[in-house]
PDB file of N, CA and C in Angstrom:
ATOM      1  N   HIS A   1     -12.467 210.184  89.868  1.00 66.00           N
ATOM      2  CA  HIS A   1     -11.920 209.868  88.556  1.00 66.00           C
ATOM      3  C   HIS A   1     -11.325 208.466  88.518  1.00 66.00           C
ATOM      4  N   THR A   2     -10.743 208.035  89.603  1.00 75.00           N
ATOM      5  CA  THR A   2     -10.120 206.710  89.584  1.00 75.00           C
ATOM      6  C   THR A   2     -11.163 205.615  89.465  1.00 75.00           C
ATOM      7  N   GLU A   3     -12.384 205.874  89.967  1.00 80.00           N
ATOM      8  CA  GLU A   3     -13.434 204.851  89.821  1.00 80.00           C
ATOM      9  C   GLU A   3     -13.766 204.637  88.351  1.00 80.00           C
ATOM     10  N   ARG A   4     -13.800 205.734  87.579  1.00 76.00           N
ATOM     11  CA  ARG A   4     -14.081 205.633  86.145  1.00 76.00           C
ATOM     12  C   ARG A   4     -12.993 204.842  85.444  1.00 76.00           C
ATOM     13  N   MET A   5     -11.746 205.087  85.812  1.00 78.00           N
ATOM     14  CA  MET A   5     -10.634 204.383  85.189  1.00 78.00           C
ATOM     15  C   MET A   5     -10.698 202.896  85.534  1.00 78.00           C
ATOM     16  N   GLN A   6     -10.935 202.581  86.794  1.00 82.00           N
ATOM     17  CA  GLN A   6     -11.027 201.185  87.197  1.00 82.00           C
ATOM     18  C   GLN A   6     -12.191 200.483  86.507  1.00 82.00           C
ATOM     19  N   SER A   7     -13.308 201.178  86.375  1.00 80.00           N
ATOM     20  CA  SER A   7     -14.468 200.595  85.704  1.00 80.00           C
ATOM     21  C   SER A   7     -14.167 200.320  84.233  1.00 80.00           C
ATOM     22  N   ALA A   8     -13.534 201.280  83.568  1.00 77.00           N
ATOM     23  CA  ALA A   8     -13.222 201.105  82.149  1.00 77.00           C
ATOM     24  C   ALA A   8     -12.246 199.959  81.930  1.00 77.00           C
ATOM     25  N   VAL A   9     -11.212 199.881  82.764  1.00 82.00           N
ATOM     26  CA  VAL A   9     -10.222 198.814  82.612  1.00 82.00           C
ATOM     27  C   VAL A   9     -10.833 197.461  82.946  1.00 82.00           C
ATOM     28  N   SER A  10     -11.687 197.409  83.971  1.00 84.00           N
ATOM     29  CA  SER A  10     -12.291 196.121  84.327  1.00 84.00           C
ATOM     30  C   SER A  10     -13.278 195.644  83.266  1.00 84.00           C
ATOM     31  N   GLU A  11     -13.992 196.581  82.613  1.00 83.00           N
ATOM     32  CA  GLU A  11     -14.951 196.190  81.584  1.00 83.00           C
ATOM     33  C   GLU A  11     -14.285 195.862  80.251  1.00 83.00           C
ATOM     34  N   MET A  12     -13.264 196.608  79.873  1.00 83.00           N
ATOM     35  CA  MET A  12     -12.660 196.435  78.556  1.00 83.00           C
ATOM     36  C   MET A  12     -11.310 195.736  78.596  1.00 83.00           C
ATOM     37  N   GLY A  13     -10.734 195.597  79.778  1.00 86.00           N
ATOM     38  CA  GLY A  13      -9.399 195.019  79.891  1.00 86.00           C
ATOM     39  C   GLY A  13      -9.303 193.598  79.367  1.00 86.00           C
ATOM     40  N   THR A  14     -10.302 192.783  79.677  1.00 88.00           N
ATOM     41  CA  THR A  14     -10.243 191.394  79.209  1.00 88.00           C
ATOM     42  C   THR A  14     -10.342 191.320  77.689  1.00 88.00           C
ATOM     43  N   ALA A  15     -11.134 192.191  77.082  1.00 89.00           N
ATOM     44  CA  ALA A  15     -11.244 192.190  75.624  1.00 89.00           C
ATOM     45  C   ALA A  15      -9.919 192.594  74.980  1.00 89.00           C
ATOM     46  N   VAL A  16      -9.236 193.560  75.562  1.00 89.00           N
ATOM     47  CA  VAL A  16      -7.944 193.991  75.032  1.00 89.00           C
ATOM     48  C   VAL A  16      -6.919 192.861  75.156  1.00 89.00           C
ATOM     49  N   ILE A  17      -6.881 192.224  76.313  1.00 89.00           N
ATOM     50  CA  ILE A  17      -5.922 191.132  76.525  1.00 89.00           C
ATOM     51  C   ILE A  17      -6.241 189.953  75.619  1.00 89.00           C
ATOM     52  N   HIS A  18      -7.511 189.598  75.489  1.00 91.00           N
ATOM     53  CA  HIS A  18      -7.881 188.488  74.608  1.00 91.00           C
ATOM     54  C   HIS A  18      -7.526 188.780  73.159  1.00 91.00           C
ATOM     55  N   GLY A  19      -7.740 189.999  72.718  1.00 90.00           N
ATOM     56  CA  GLY A  19      -7.377 190.370  71.352  1.00 90.00           C
ATOM     57  C   GLY A  19      -5.885 190.275  71.111  1.00 90.00           C
ATOM     58  N   ALA A  20      -5.098 190.761  72.051  1.00 89.00           N
ATOM     59  CA  ALA A  20      -3.638 190.695  71.908  1.00 89.00           C
ATOM     60  C   ALA A  20      -3.155 189.249  71.965  1.00 89.00           C
ATOM     61  N   PHE A  21      -3.718 188.465  72.870  1.00 91.00           N
ATOM     62  CA  PHE A  21      -3.288 187.071  73.009  1.00 91.00           C
ATOM     63  C   PHE A  21      -3.646 186.251  71.775  1.00 91.00           C
ATOM     64  N   SER A  22      -4.833 186.442  71.234  1.00 92.00           N
ATOM     65  CA  SER A  22      -5.222 185.692  70.042  1.00 92.00           C
ATOM     66  C   SER A  22      -4.373 186.095  68.837  1.00 92.00           C
ATOM     67  N   THR A  23      -4.026 187.367  68.730  1.00 89.00           N
ATOM     68  CA  THR A  23      -3.134 187.803  67.651  1.00 89.00           C
ATOM     69  C   THR A  23      -1.763 187.182  67.817  1.00 89.00           C
ATOM     70  N   PHE A  24      -1.275 187.152  69.055  1.00 89.00           N
ATOM     71  CA  PHE A  24       0.029 186.540  69.326  1.00 89.00           C
ATOM     72  C   PHE A  24       0.016 185.056  68.960  1.00 89.00           C
ATOM     73  N   LEU A  25      -1.045 184.340  69.330  1.00 91.00           N
ATOM     74  CA  LEU A  25      -1.133 182.916  68.989  1.00 91.00           C
ATOM     75  C   LEU A  25      -1.191 182.699  67.482  1.00 91.00           C
ATOM     76  N   ALA A  26      -1.876 183.600  66.787  1.00 90.00           N
ATOM     77  CA  ALA A  26      -2.022 183.443  65.338  1.00 90.00           C
ATOM     78  C   ALA A  26      -0.696 183.609  64.612  1.00 90.00           C
ATOM     79  N   VAL A  27       0.175 184.474  65.100  1.00 89.00           N
ATOM     80  CA  VAL A  27       1.448 184.709  64.410  1.00 89.00           C
ATOM     81  C   VAL A  27       2.615 183.982  65.075  1.00 89.00           C
ATOM     82  N   LEU A  28       2.348 183.209  66.120  1.00 90.00           N
ATOM     83  CA  LEU A  28       3.406 182.490  66.824  1.00 90.00           C
ATOM     84  C   LEU A  28       4.138 181.516  65.907  1.00 90.00           C
ATOM     85  N   VAL A  29       3.415 180.896  64.986  1.00 89.00           N
ATOM     86  CA  VAL A  29       4.053 179.938  64.077  1.00 89.00           C
ATOM     87  C   VAL A  29       5.080 180.618  63.170  1.00 89.00           C
ATOM     88  N   LEU A  30       4.919 181.915  62.949  1.00 88.00           N
ATOM     89  CA  LEU A  30       5.875 182.634  62.104  1.00 88.00           C
ATOM     90  C   LEU A  30       7.235 182.780  62.772  1.00 88.00           C
ATOM     91  N   SER A  31       7.276 182.727  64.103  1.00 88.00           N
ATOM     92  CA  SER A  31       8.541 182.917  64.801  1.00 88.00           C
ATOM     93  C   SER A  31       9.512 181.765  64.571  1.00 88.00           C
ATOM     94  N   ALA A  32       8.999 180.582  64.295  1.00 90.00           N
ATOM     95  CA  ALA A  32       9.847 179.414  64.092  1.00 90.00           C
ATOM     96  C   ALA A  32      10.281 179.262  62.633  1.00 90.00           C
ATOM     97  N   SER A  33       9.841 180.131  61.787  1.00 90.00           N
ATOM     98  CA  SER A  33      10.159 180.029  60.363  1.00 90.00           C
ATOM     99  C   SER A  33      11.618 180.368  60.095  1.00 90.00           C
ATOM    100  N   GLN A  34      12.157 179.765  59.049  1.00 92.00           N
ATOM    101  CA  GLN A  34      13.521 180.071  58.630  1.00 92.00           C
ATOM    102  C   GLN A  34      13.559 181.273  57.685  1.00 92.00           C
ATOM    103  N   SER A  35      12.417 181.640  57.155  1.00 92.00           N
ATOM    104  CA  SER A  35      12.337 182.749  56.216  1.00 92.00           C
ATOM    105  C   SER A  35      12.454 184.086  56.946  1.00 92.00           C
ATOM    106  N   TYR A  36      13.259 184.960  56.387  1.00 93.00           N
ATOM    107  CA  TYR A  36      13.470 186.267  56.993  1.00 93.00           C
ATOM    108  C   TYR A  36      12.176 187.077  57.054  1.00 93.00           C
ATOM    109  N   ILE A  37      11.399 187.068  55.994  1.00 93.00           N
ATOM    110  CA  ILE A  37      10.184 187.884  55.936  1.00 93.00           C
ATOM    111  C   ILE A  37       9.155 187.424  56.966  1.00 93.00           C
ATOM    112  N   PHE A  38       9.061 186.121  57.209  1.00 91.00           N
ATOM    113  CA  PHE A  38       8.118 185.615  58.207  1.00 91.00           C
ATOM    114  C   PHE A  38       8.548 186.021  59.610  1.00 91.00           C
ATOM    115  N   ARG A  39       9.829 186.009  59.881  1.00 91.00           N
ATOM    116  CA  ARG A  39      10.314 186.445  61.194  1.00 91.00           C
ATOM    117  C   ARG A  39      10.069 187.943  61.382  1.00 91.00           C
ATOM    118  N   VAL A  40      10.225 188.714  60.318  1.00 92.00           N
ATOM    119  CA  VAL A  40       9.957 190.149  60.408  1.00 92.00           C
ATOM    120  C   VAL A  40       8.466 190.389  60.679  1.00 92.00           C
ATOM    121  N   PHE A  41       7.594 189.649  59.997  1.00 91.00           N
ATOM    122  CA  PHE A  41       6.159 189.773  60.254  1.00 91.00           C
ATOM    123  C   PHE A  41       5.825 189.411  61.694  1.00 91.00           C
ATOM    124  N   PHE A  42       6.455 188.355  62.214  1.00 91.00           N
ATOM    125  CA  PHE A  42       6.209 187.980  63.605  1.00 91.00           C
ATOM    126  C   PHE A  42       6.616 189.114  64.541  1.00 91.00           C
ATOM    127  N   LYS A  43       7.795 189.669  64.340  1.00 91.00           N
ATOM    128  CA  LYS A  43       8.259 190.772  65.194  1.00 91.00           C
ATOM    129  C   LYS A  43       7.328 191.976  65.096  1.00 91.00           C
ATOM    130  N   GLN A  44       6.864 192.245  63.886  1.00 92.00           N
ATOM    131  CA  GLN A  44       5.968 193.382  63.679  1.00 92.00           C
ATOM    132  C   GLN A  44       4.651 193.174  64.415  1.00 92.00           C
ATOM    133  N   PHE A  45       4.009 192.028  64.229  1.00 90.00           N
ATOM    134  CA  PHE A  45       2.725 191.781  64.881  1.00 90.00           C
ATOM    135  C   PHE A  45       2.872 191.689  66.394  1.00 90.00           C
ATOM    136  N   PHE A  46       3.957 191.096  66.877  1.00 91.00           N
ATOM    137  CA  PHE A  46       4.186 191.016  68.310  1.00 91.00           C
ATOM    138  C   PHE A  46       4.350 192.424  68.888  1.00 91.00           C
ATOM    139  N   SER A  47       5.131 193.258  68.206  1.00 92.00           N
ATOM    140  CA  SER A  47       5.336 194.635  68.678  1.00 92.00           C
ATOM    141  C   SER A  47       4.032 195.426  68.673  1.00 92.00           C
ATOM    142  N   ILE A  48       3.226 195.258  67.633  1.00 90.00           N
ATOM    143  CA  ILE A  48       1.941 195.955  67.554  1.00 90.00           C
ATOM    144  C   ILE A  48       1.023 195.507  68.681  1.00 90.00           C
ATOM    145  N   SER A  49       1.014 194.215  68.989  1.00 90.00           N
ATOM    146  CA  SER A  49       0.165 193.700  70.069  1.00 90.00           C
ATOM    147  C   SER A  49       0.595 194.263  71.419  1.00 90.00           C
ATOM    148  N   VAL A  50       1.893 194.258  71.693  1.00 92.00           N
ATOM    149  CA  VAL A  50       2.393 194.785  72.966  1.00 92.00           C
ATOM    150  C   VAL A  50       2.103 196.282  73.062  1.00 92.00           C
ATOM    151  N   PHE A  51       2.324 196.993  71.969  1.00 93.00           N
ATOM    152  CA  PHE A  51       2.070 198.429  71.928  1.00 93.00           C
ATOM    153  C   PHE A  51       0.584 198.717  72.165  1.00 93.00           C
ATOM    154  N   GLY A  52      -0.287 197.945  71.532  1.00 91.00           N
ATOM    155  CA  GLY A  52      -1.731 198.138  71.701  1.00 91.00           C
ATOM    156  C   GLY A  52      -2.199 197.841  73.112  1.00 91.00           C
ATOM    157  N   VAL A  53      -1.689 196.776  73.716  1.00 91.00           N
ATOM    158  CA  VAL A  53      -2.068 196.443  75.091  1.00 91.00           C
ATOM    159  C   VAL A  53      -1.577 197.528  76.043  1.00 91.00           C
ATOM    160  N   ALA A  54      -0.353 197.995  75.837  1.00 92.00           N
ATOM    161  CA  ALA A  54       0.188 199.046  76.707  1.00 92.00           C
ATOM    162  C   ALA A  54      -0.655 200.310  76.610  1.00 92.00           C
ATOM    163  N   HIS A  55      -1.072 200.668  75.407  1.00 91.00           N
ATOM    164  CA  HIS A  55      -1.902 201.862  75.252  1.00 91.00           C
ATOM    165  C   HIS A  55      -3.296 201.649  75.826  1.00 91.00           C
ATOM    166  N   GLY A  56      -3.893 200.495  75.535  1.00 88.00           N
ATOM    167  CA  GLY A  56      -5.262 200.241  75.965  1.00 88.00           C
ATOM    168  C   GLY A  56      -5.424 200.071  77.461  1.00 88.00           C
ATOM    169  N   LEU A  57      -4.403 199.520  78.130  1.00 88.00           N
ATOM    170  CA  LEU A  57      -4.535 199.245  79.561  1.00 88.00           C
ATOM    171  C   LEU A  57      -3.793 200.235  80.451  1.00 88.00           C
ATOM    172  N   LEU A  58      -2.792 200.914  79.918  1.00 88.00           N
ATOM    173  CA  LEU A  58      -2.005 201.814  80.757  1.00 88.00           C
ATOM    174  C   LEU A  58      -2.160 203.286  80.368  1.00 88.00           C
ATOM    175  N   LEU A  59      -1.833 203.613  79.131  1.00 88.00           N
ATOM    176  CA  LEU A  59      -1.772 205.016  78.738  1.00 88.00           C
ATOM    177  C   LEU A  59      -3.150 205.665  78.599  1.00 88.00           C
ATOM    178  N   LEU A  60      -4.046 205.060  77.830  1.00 85.00           N
ATOM    179  CA  LEU A  60      -5.341 205.698  77.568  1.00 85.00           C
ATOM    180  C   LEU A  60      -6.207 205.886  78.812  1.00 85.00           C
ATOM    181  N   PRO A  61      -6.311 204.907  79.721  1.00 84.00           N
ATOM    182  CA  PRO A  61      -7.109 205.163  80.927  1.00 84.00           C
ATOM    183  C   PRO A  61      -6.571 206.336  81.755  1.00 84.00           C
ATOM    184  N   VAL A  62      -5.246 206.433  81.860  1.00 82.00           N
ATOM    185  CA  VAL A  62      -4.664 207.539  82.621  1.00 82.00           C
ATOM    186  C   VAL A  62      -4.933 208.871  81.918  1.00 82.00           C
ATOM    187  N   LEU A  63      -4.760 208.907  80.597  1.00 84.00           N
ATOM    188  CA  LEU A  63      -5.024 210.146  79.861  1.00 84.00           C
ATOM    189  C   LEU A  63      -6.485 210.561  79.965  1.00 84.00           C
ATOM    190  N   LEU A  64      -7.396 209.592  79.902  1.00 80.00           N
ATOM    191  CA  LEU A  64      -8.809 209.931  79.997  1.00 80.00           C
ATOM    192  C   LEU A  64      -9.184 210.448  81.379  1.00 80.00           C
ATOM    193  N   VAL A  65      -8.487 209.984  82.408  1.00 80.00           N
ATOM    194  CA  VAL A  65      -8.737 210.522  83.743  1.00 80.00           C
ATOM    195  C   VAL A  65      -8.261 211.966  83.813  1.00 80.00           C
ATOM    196  N   LEU A  66      -7.114 212.241  83.188  1.00 82.00           N
ATOM    197  CA  LEU A  66      -6.541 213.584  83.271  1.00 82.00           C
ATOM    198  C   LEU A  66      -7.271 214.597  82.392  1.00 82.00           C
ATOM    199  N   VAL A  67      -7.598 214.232  81.152  1.00 82.00           N
ATOM    200  CA  VAL A  67      -8.175 215.191  80.214  1.00 82.00           C
ATOM    201  C   VAL A  67      -9.482 214.701  79.599  1.00 82.00           C
ATOM    202  N   GLY A  68     -10.087 213.708  80.180  1.00 74.00           N
ATOM    203  CA  GLY A  68     -11.284 213.118  79.613  1.00 74.00           C
ATOM    204  C   GLY A  68     -12.523 213.965  79.832  1.00 74.00           C
ATOM    205  N   PRO A  69     -13.657 213.483  79.367  1.00 75.00           N
ATOM    206  CA  PRO A  69     -14.921 214.216  79.507  1.00 75.00           C
ATOM    207  C   PRO A  69     -15.343 214.273  80.974  1.00 75.00           C
ATOM    208  N   PRO A  70     -16.211 215.215  81.315  1.00 75.00           N
ATOM    209  CA  PRO A  70     -16.685 215.303  82.699  1.00 75.00           C
ATOM    210  C   PRO A  70     -17.500 214.070  83.066  1.00 75.00           C
ATOM    211  N   GLU A  71     -17.641 213.868  84.347  1.00 72.00           N
ATOM    212  CA  GLU A  71     -18.373 212.695  84.821  1.00 72.00           C
ATOM    213  C   GLU A  71     -19.841 212.794  84.440  1.00 72.00           C
ATOM    214  N   MET A  72     -20.428 211.637  84.129  1.00 69.00           N
ATOM    215  CA  MET A  72     -21.850 211.558  83.816  1.00 69.00           C
ATOM    216  C   MET A  72     -22.620 211.515  85.128  1.00 69.00           C
ATOM    217  N   PRO A  73     -23.870 211.961  85.131  1.00 68.00           N
ATOM    218  CA  PRO A  73     -24.664 211.863  86.360  1.00 68.00           C
ATOM    219  C   PRO A  73     -24.873 210.401  86.724  1.00 68.00           C
ATOM    220  N   SER A  74     -24.988 210.140  88.005  1.00 66.00           N
ATOM    221  CA  SER A  74     -25.192 208.758  88.443  1.00 66.00           C
ATOM    222  C   SER A  74     -26.580 208.283  88.025  1.00 66.00           C
ATOM    223  N   ASP A  75     -26.830 206.981  88.170  1.00 61.00           N
ATOM    224  CA  ASP A  75     -28.099 206.399  87.718  1.00 61.00           C
ATOM    225  C   ASP A  75     -29.308 207.029  88.394  1.00 61.00           C
ATOM    226  N   GLY A  76     -29.183 207.413  89.649  1.00 58.00           N
ATOM    227  CA  GLY A  76     -30.311 207.984  90.365  1.00 58.00           C
ATOM    228  C   GLY A  76     -30.635 209.399  89.933  1.00 58.00           C
ATOM    229  N   ASP A  77     -29.653 210.115  89.367  1.00 53.00           N
ATOM    230  CA  ASP A  77     -29.850 211.500  88.978  1.00 53.00           C
ATOM    231  C   ASP A  77     -30.475 211.657  87.593  1.00 53.00           C
ATOM    232  N   ALA A  78     -30.238 210.728  86.702  1.00 55.00           N
ATOM    233  CA  ALA A  78     -30.672 210.870  85.311  1.00 55.00           C
ATOM    234  C   ALA A  78     -32.067 210.282  85.126  1.00 55.00           C
ATOM    235  N   GLU A  79     -32.852 210.942  84.287  1.00 57.00           N
ATOM    236  CA  GLU A  79     -34.170 210.420  83.949  1.00 57.00           C
ATOM    237  C   GLU A  79     -34.059 209.534  82.722  1.00 57.00           C
ATOM    238  N   GLU A  80     -34.610 208.357  82.805  1.00 54.00           N
ATOM    239  CA  GLU A  80     -34.612 207.428  81.682  1.00 54.00           C
ATOM    240  C   GLU A  80     -35.854 207.673  80.841  1.00 54.00           C
ATOM    241  N   PRO A  81     -35.723 207.708  79.507  1.00 51.00           N
ATOM    242  CA  PRO A  81     -36.922 207.817  78.681  1.00 51.00           C
ATOM    243  C   PRO A  81     -37.757 206.544  78.788  1.00 51.00           C
ATOM    244  N   LYS A  82     -39.064 206.693  78.555  1.00 53.00           N
ATOM    245  CA  LYS A  82     -39.951 205.527  78.630  1.00 53.00           C
ATOM    246  C   LYS A  82     -39.566 204.510  77.570  1.00 53.00           C
ATOM    247  N   GLY A  83     -39.530 203.267  77.969  1.00 56.00           N
ATOM    248  CA  GLY A  83     -39.244 202.202  77.015  1.00 56.00           C
ATOM    249  C   GLY A  83     -37.784 202.121  76.618  1.00 56.00           C
ATOM    250  N   GLY A  84     -36.935 202.968  77.129  1.00 55.00           N
ATOM    251  CA  GLY A  84     -35.521 202.912  76.825  1.00 55.00           C
ATOM    252  C   GLY A  84     -35.126 203.574  75.520  1.00 55.00           C
ATOM    253  N   TYR A  85     -36.059 204.206  74.813  1.00 53.00           N
ATOM    254  CA  TYR A  85     -35.751 204.855  73.544  1.00 53.00           C
ATOM    255  C   TYR A  85     -35.727 206.364  73.731  1.00 53.00           C
ATOM    256  N   PRO A  86     -34.977 207.065  72.906  1.00 56.00           N
ATOM    257  CA  PRO A  86     -35.019 208.529  72.963  1.00 56.00           C
ATOM    258  C   PRO A  86     -36.413 209.025  72.620  1.00 56.00           C
ATOM    259  N   PRO A  87     -36.792 210.194  73.132  1.00 56.00           N
ATOM    260  CA  PRO A  87     -38.145 210.706  72.879  1.00 56.00           C
ATOM    261  C   PRO A  87     -38.477 210.857  71.400  1.00 56.00           C
ATOM    262  N   ALA A  88     -37.513 211.207  70.543  1.00 58.00           N
ATOM    263  CA  ALA A  88     -37.805 211.405  69.126  1.00 58.00           C
ATOM    264  C   ALA A  88     -38.269 210.108  68.476  1.00 58.00           C
ATOM    265  N   VAL A  89     -37.696 209.000  68.854  1.00 54.00           N
ATOM    266  CA  VAL A  89     -38.092 207.716  68.273  1.00 54.00           C
ATOM    267  C   VAL A  89     -39.387 207.236  68.905  1.00 54.00           C
ATOM    268  N   GLN A  90     -39.531 207.502  70.186  1.00 54.00           N
ATOM    269  CA  GLN A  90     -40.696 207.017  70.910  1.00 54.00           C
ATOM    270  C   GLN A  90     -41.980 207.707  70.447  1.00 54.00           C
ATOM    271  N   ASP A  91     -41.914 208.977  70.042  1.00 56.00           N
ATOM    272  CA  ASP A  91     -43.099 209.727  69.668  1.00 56.00           C
ATOM    273  C   ASP A  91     -43.604 209.420  68.266  1.00 56.00           C
ATOM    274  N   VAL A  92     -42.835 208.701  67.442  1.00 55.00           N
ATOM    275  CA  VAL A  92     -43.235 208.395  66.074  1.00 55.00           C
ATOM    276  C   VAL A  92     -44.252 207.257  66.105  1.00 55.00           C
ATOM    277  N   PRO A  93     -45.402 207.428  65.455  1.00 57.00           N
ATOM    278  CA  PRO A  93     -46.379 206.330  65.413  1.00 57.00           C
ATOM    279  C   PRO A  93     -45.777 205.087  64.750  1.00 57.00           C
ATOM    280  N   GLU A  94     -46.259 203.939  65.113  1.00 58.00           N
ATOM    281  CA  GLU A  94     -45.690 202.662  64.641  1.00 58.00           C
ATOM    282  C   GLU A  94     -45.716 202.539  63.128  1.00 58.00           C
ATOM    283  N   THR A  95     -46.765 203.036  62.487  1.00 57.00           N
ATOM    284  CA  THR A  95     -46.849 202.912  61.027  1.00 57.00           C
ATOM    285  C   THR A  95     -45.773 203.737  60.342  1.00 57.00           C
ATOM    286  N   GLN A  96     -45.460 204.916  60.879  1.00 53.00           N
ATOM    287  CA  GLN A  96     -44.409 205.741  60.303  1.00 53.00           C
ATOM    288  C   GLN A  96     -43.032 205.196  60.626  1.00 53.00           C
ATOM    289  N   ALA A  97     -42.861 204.646  61.820  1.00 51.00           N
ATOM    290  CA  ALA A  97     -41.548 204.129  62.228  1.00 51.00           C
ATOM    291  C   ALA A  97     -41.129 202.955  61.358  1.00 51.00           C
ATOM    292  N   SER A  98     -42.071 202.102  60.988  1.00 53.00           N
ATOM    293  CA  SER A  98     -41.713 200.944  60.173  1.00 53.00           C
ATOM    294  C   SER A  98     -41.452 201.341  58.724  1.00 53.00           C
ATOM    295  N   ALA A  99     -41.958 202.500  58.287  1.00 54.00           N
ATOM    296  CA  ALA A  99     -41.764 202.937  56.907  1.00 54.00           C
ATOM    297  C   ALA A  99     -40.482 203.751  56.733  1.00 54.00           C
ATOM    298  N   ARG A 100     -39.814 204.082  57.826  1.00 56.00           N
ATOM    299  CA  ARG A 100     -38.599 204.892  57.733  1.00 56.00           C
ATOM    300  C   ARG A 100     -37.475 204.096  57.083  1.00 56.00           C
ATOM    301  N   VAL A 101     -36.652 204.797  56.321  1.00 56.00           N
ATOM    302  CA  VAL A 101     -35.479 204.198  55.696  1.00 56.00           C
ATOM    303  C   VAL A 101     -34.281 205.061  56.016  1.00 56.00           C
ATOM    304  N   ALA A 102     -33.098 204.550  55.724  1.00 58.00           N
ATOM    305  CA  ALA A 102     -31.875 205.305  55.976  1.00 58.00           C
ATOM    306  C   ALA A 102     -31.848 206.544  55.091  1.00 58.00           C
ATOM    307  N   PRO A 103     -31.237 207.625  55.585  1.00 58.00           N
ATOM    308  CA  PRO A 103     -31.159 208.842  54.775  1.00 58.00           C
ATOM    309  C   PRO A 103     -30.434 208.579  53.462  1.00 58.00           C
ATOM    310  N   GLY A 104     -30.975 209.109  52.382  1.00 60.00           N
ATOM    311  CA  GLY A 104     -30.346 208.960  51.083  1.00 60.00           C
ATOM    312  C   GLY A 104     -30.837 207.753  50.303  1.00 60.00           C
ATOM    313  N   LEU A 105     -31.573 206.856  50.937  1.00 60.00           N
ATOM    314  CA  LEU A 105     -32.095 205.675  50.251  1.00 60.00           C
ATOM    315  C   LEU A 105     -33.549 205.923  49.869  1.00 60.00           C
ATOM    316  N   PRO A 106     -33.967 205.440  48.716  1.00 62.00           N
ATOM    317  CA  PRO A 106     -35.371 205.634  48.338  1.00 62.00           C
ATOM    318  C   PRO A 106     -36.276 204.747  49.185  1.00 62.00           C
ATOM    319  N   ALA A 107     -37.450 205.249  49.486  1.00 60.00           N
ATOM    320  CA  ALA A 107     -38.422 204.482  50.249  1.00 60.00           C
ATOM    321  C   ALA A 107     -38.984 203.370  49.387  1.00 60.00           C
ATOM    322  N   GLN A 108     -39.170 202.199  49.969  1.00 61.00           N
ATOM    323  CA  GLN A 108     -39.718 201.057  49.230  1.00 61.00           C
ATOM    324  C   GLN A 108     -41.211 200.991  49.491  1.00 61.00           C
ATOM    325  N   LYS A 109     -41.978 200.726  48.429  1.00 60.00           N
ATOM    326  CA  LYS A 109     -43.424 200.603  48.573  1.00 60.00           C
ATOM    327  C   LYS A 109     -43.770 199.159  48.893  1.00 60.00           C
ATOM    328  N   ALA A 110     -44.751 198.991  49.754  1.00 54.00           N
ATOM    329  CA  ALA A 110     -45.135 197.648  50.182  1.00 54.00           C
ATOM    330  C   ALA A 110     -45.913 196.911  49.148  1.00 54.00           C
TER     331      ALA A 110
END
């Protein structure tokens, strides 16, 4: 389980830190303001960023290890579909696949 946690934090950790840091830089100018409302906004965004980083890097990985989904089979155990697509998409002839539209939308005639 710890390998999964380490993998998740190593893959997503930089994105979480970059998001928090860029948000902090964006609202940093508000901290020097004399206006009360701007200082409150700075405190709010700073608190949200710290709270989000703490959850994303500390709390959620630990919770997912404790109560998360079961481990997926390793790469050698799982069979990959041909071409990387699920069998349902792969079995559709090319002419039908290109004519498909999103559910609920009318089909367009060529």
